[in-house]
C-alpha positions as CSV (number, residue, x, y, z in Angstrom):
1,X,0.0,0.0,0.0
2,X,1.2,3.5,0.8
3,X,-0.1,4.8,-2.5
4,X,-1.1,8.4,-3.1
5,X,-4.2,10.0,-4.6
6,X,-4.4,13.8,-5.2
7,X,-1.0,14.1,-3.5
8,X,-2.0,12.5,-0.3
9,X,-1.3,9.0,1.1
10,X,-4.3,6.8,0.9
11,X,-5.5,5.0,4.0
12,X,-6.1,1.3,3.5
13,X,-9.5,0.3,4.7
14,X,-11.0,-3.2,4.5
15,X,-14.2,-3.2,2.4
16,X,-16.2,-5.0,5.2
17,X,-15.5,-2.2,7.6
18,X,-15.7,0.8,5.2
19,X,-19.4,1.2,5.9
20,X,-20.2,2.2,2.4
21,X,-23.5,4.2,2.4
22,X,-25.8,2.7,-0.2
23,X,-28.9,4.7,-1.0
24,X,-32.5,3.6,-0.5
25,X,-32.3,1.5,-3.6
26,X,-29.1,-0.2,-2.3
27,X,-26.8,1.6,-4.8
28,X,-23.8,3.9,-4.6
29,X,-22.4,6.0,-7.5
30,X,-19.0,4.8,-8.9
31,X,-16.8,7.2,-10.9
32,X,-14.6,5.1,-13.2
33,X,-11.2,6.7,-14.0
34,X,-8.4,5.6,-16.2
35,X,-5.3,4.8,-14.0
36,X,-2.3,6.9,-14.9
37,X,-4.1,9.6,-17.0
38,X,-7.0,10.5,-14.7
39,X,-9.5,10.4,-17.6
40,X,-13.1,10.1,-16.2
41,X,-14.4,7.3,-18.4
42,X,-17.9,6.8,-16.9
43,X,-20.2,7.0,-13.9
44,X,-22.2,3.9,-13.0
45,X,-24.0,2.4,-10.0
46,X,-22.8,-0.3,-7.7
47,X,-24.7,-2.5,-5.3
48,X,-23.1,-4.3,-2.4
49,X,-23.0,-7.4,-4.6
50,X,-21.4,-5.7,-7.6
51,X,-18.8,-4.0,-5.3
52,X,-17.9,-7.4,-3.8
53,X,-17.6,-9.0,-7.3
54,X,-15.4,-6.1,-8.4
55,X,-13.1,-6.6,-5.5
56,X,-13.1,-10.4,-5.9
57,X,-12.6,-10.6,-9.7
58,X,-10.5,-7.5,-10.4
59,X,-12.9,-6.4,-13.1
60,X,-15.7,-3.9,-12.9
61,X,-19.2,-5.0,-12.0
62,X,-22.1,-2.6,-11.8
63,X,-25.9,-2.7,-11.2
64,X,-28.0,-1.7,-14.3
65,X,-30.9,0.4,-13.1
66,X,-32.7,0.0,-16.5
67,X,-32.3,-3.8,-16.7
68,X,-32.3,-4.4,-12.9
69,X,-29.4,-6.8,-13.2
70,X,-25.7,-7.1,-12.5
71,X,-23.3,-6.5,-15.5
72,X,-19.6,-7.1,-15.9
73,X,-18.3,-4.1,-17.9
74,X,-16.8,-5.3,-21.2
75,X,-17.9,-8.9,-20.9
76,X,-19.8,-8.5,-24.2
77,X,-17.5,-6.0,-26.1
78,X,-14.3,-7.5,-24.8
79,X,-13.2,-4.2,-23.3
80,X,-13.0,-5.5,-19.7
81,X,-11.8,-2.9,-17.3
82,X,-9.0,-4.2,-15.0
83,X,-9.3,-2.7,-11.6
84,X,-6.2,-1.1,-10.1
85,X,-7.9,0.1,-6.9
86,X,-11.2,1.3,-5.4
87,X,-11.3,4.4,-3.3
88,X,-14.2,5.5,-1.1
89,X,-14.8,9.2,-0.4
90,X,-14.8,10.8,3.0
91,X,-18.6,10.4,3.5
92,X,-18.4,6.8,2.2
93,X,-21.2,7.5,-0.3
94,X,-19.3,7.6,-3.6
95,X,-16.7,5.3,-5.0
96,X,-13.8,6.0,-7.4
97,X,-12.7,3.0,-9.4
98,X,-9.3,3.3,-11.0
99,X,-9.0,1.0,-14.0
100,X,-7.0,0.0,-17.0
101,X,-9.6,0.3,-19.8
102,X,-8.3,-1.3,-23.0
103,X,-10.9,0.3,-25.3
104,X,-14.1,2.4,-25.3
105,X,-15.8,2.7,-22.0
106,X,-19.0,4.2,-23.4
107,X,-21.7,2.0,-25.0
108,X,-21.7,4.5,-27.9
109,X,-18.1,3.5,-28.8
110,X,-16.5,6.6,-27.4
111,X,-13.5,6.3,-25.1
112,X,-15.3,8.2,-22.4
113,X,-19.0,8.8,-21.7
114,X,-18.2,12.5,-21.4
115,X,-17.8,13.4,-25.0
116,X,-20.6,16.0,-25.3
117,X,-20.0,19.6,-24.1
118,X,-22.9,21.8,-22.9
119,X,-22.5,25.3,-24.4
120,X,-25.8,27.0,-23.4
121,X,-29.4,27.0,-24.6
122,X,-30.1,26.9,-28.3
123,X,-32.1,30.2,-28.0
124,X,-29.0,31.9,-26.6
125,X,-27.1,30.9,-29.7
126,X,-29.7,32.6,-31.9
127,X,-29.3,35.8,-30.1
128,X,-32.8,35.8,-28.6
């Protein structure tokens, strides 16, 4: 251990005592970031089961709110995300999952889900 994040030494914490705060649906948001570059690839939801599977298998598992099922990111596309580490924030209500992502993280085929930039309302562009 003894690794750093944002210039500070991380504090090792066993997952079973981390007291992750899942919401009323049993979910916690997980920000997925490319290790080494800091690229934010995606944000997804984890259940206690998907978090446990992620820690056990070393690949990312999430809970699909639309399909109401577990999914292993990249199992279909072949772009499996290899987990480097999982960090929990100070309130234990958000996770940061550092991964090595070999290909696109977004279901659209983009490297990151964050490829669209908001620039204001369309009526503002027209000078109205």
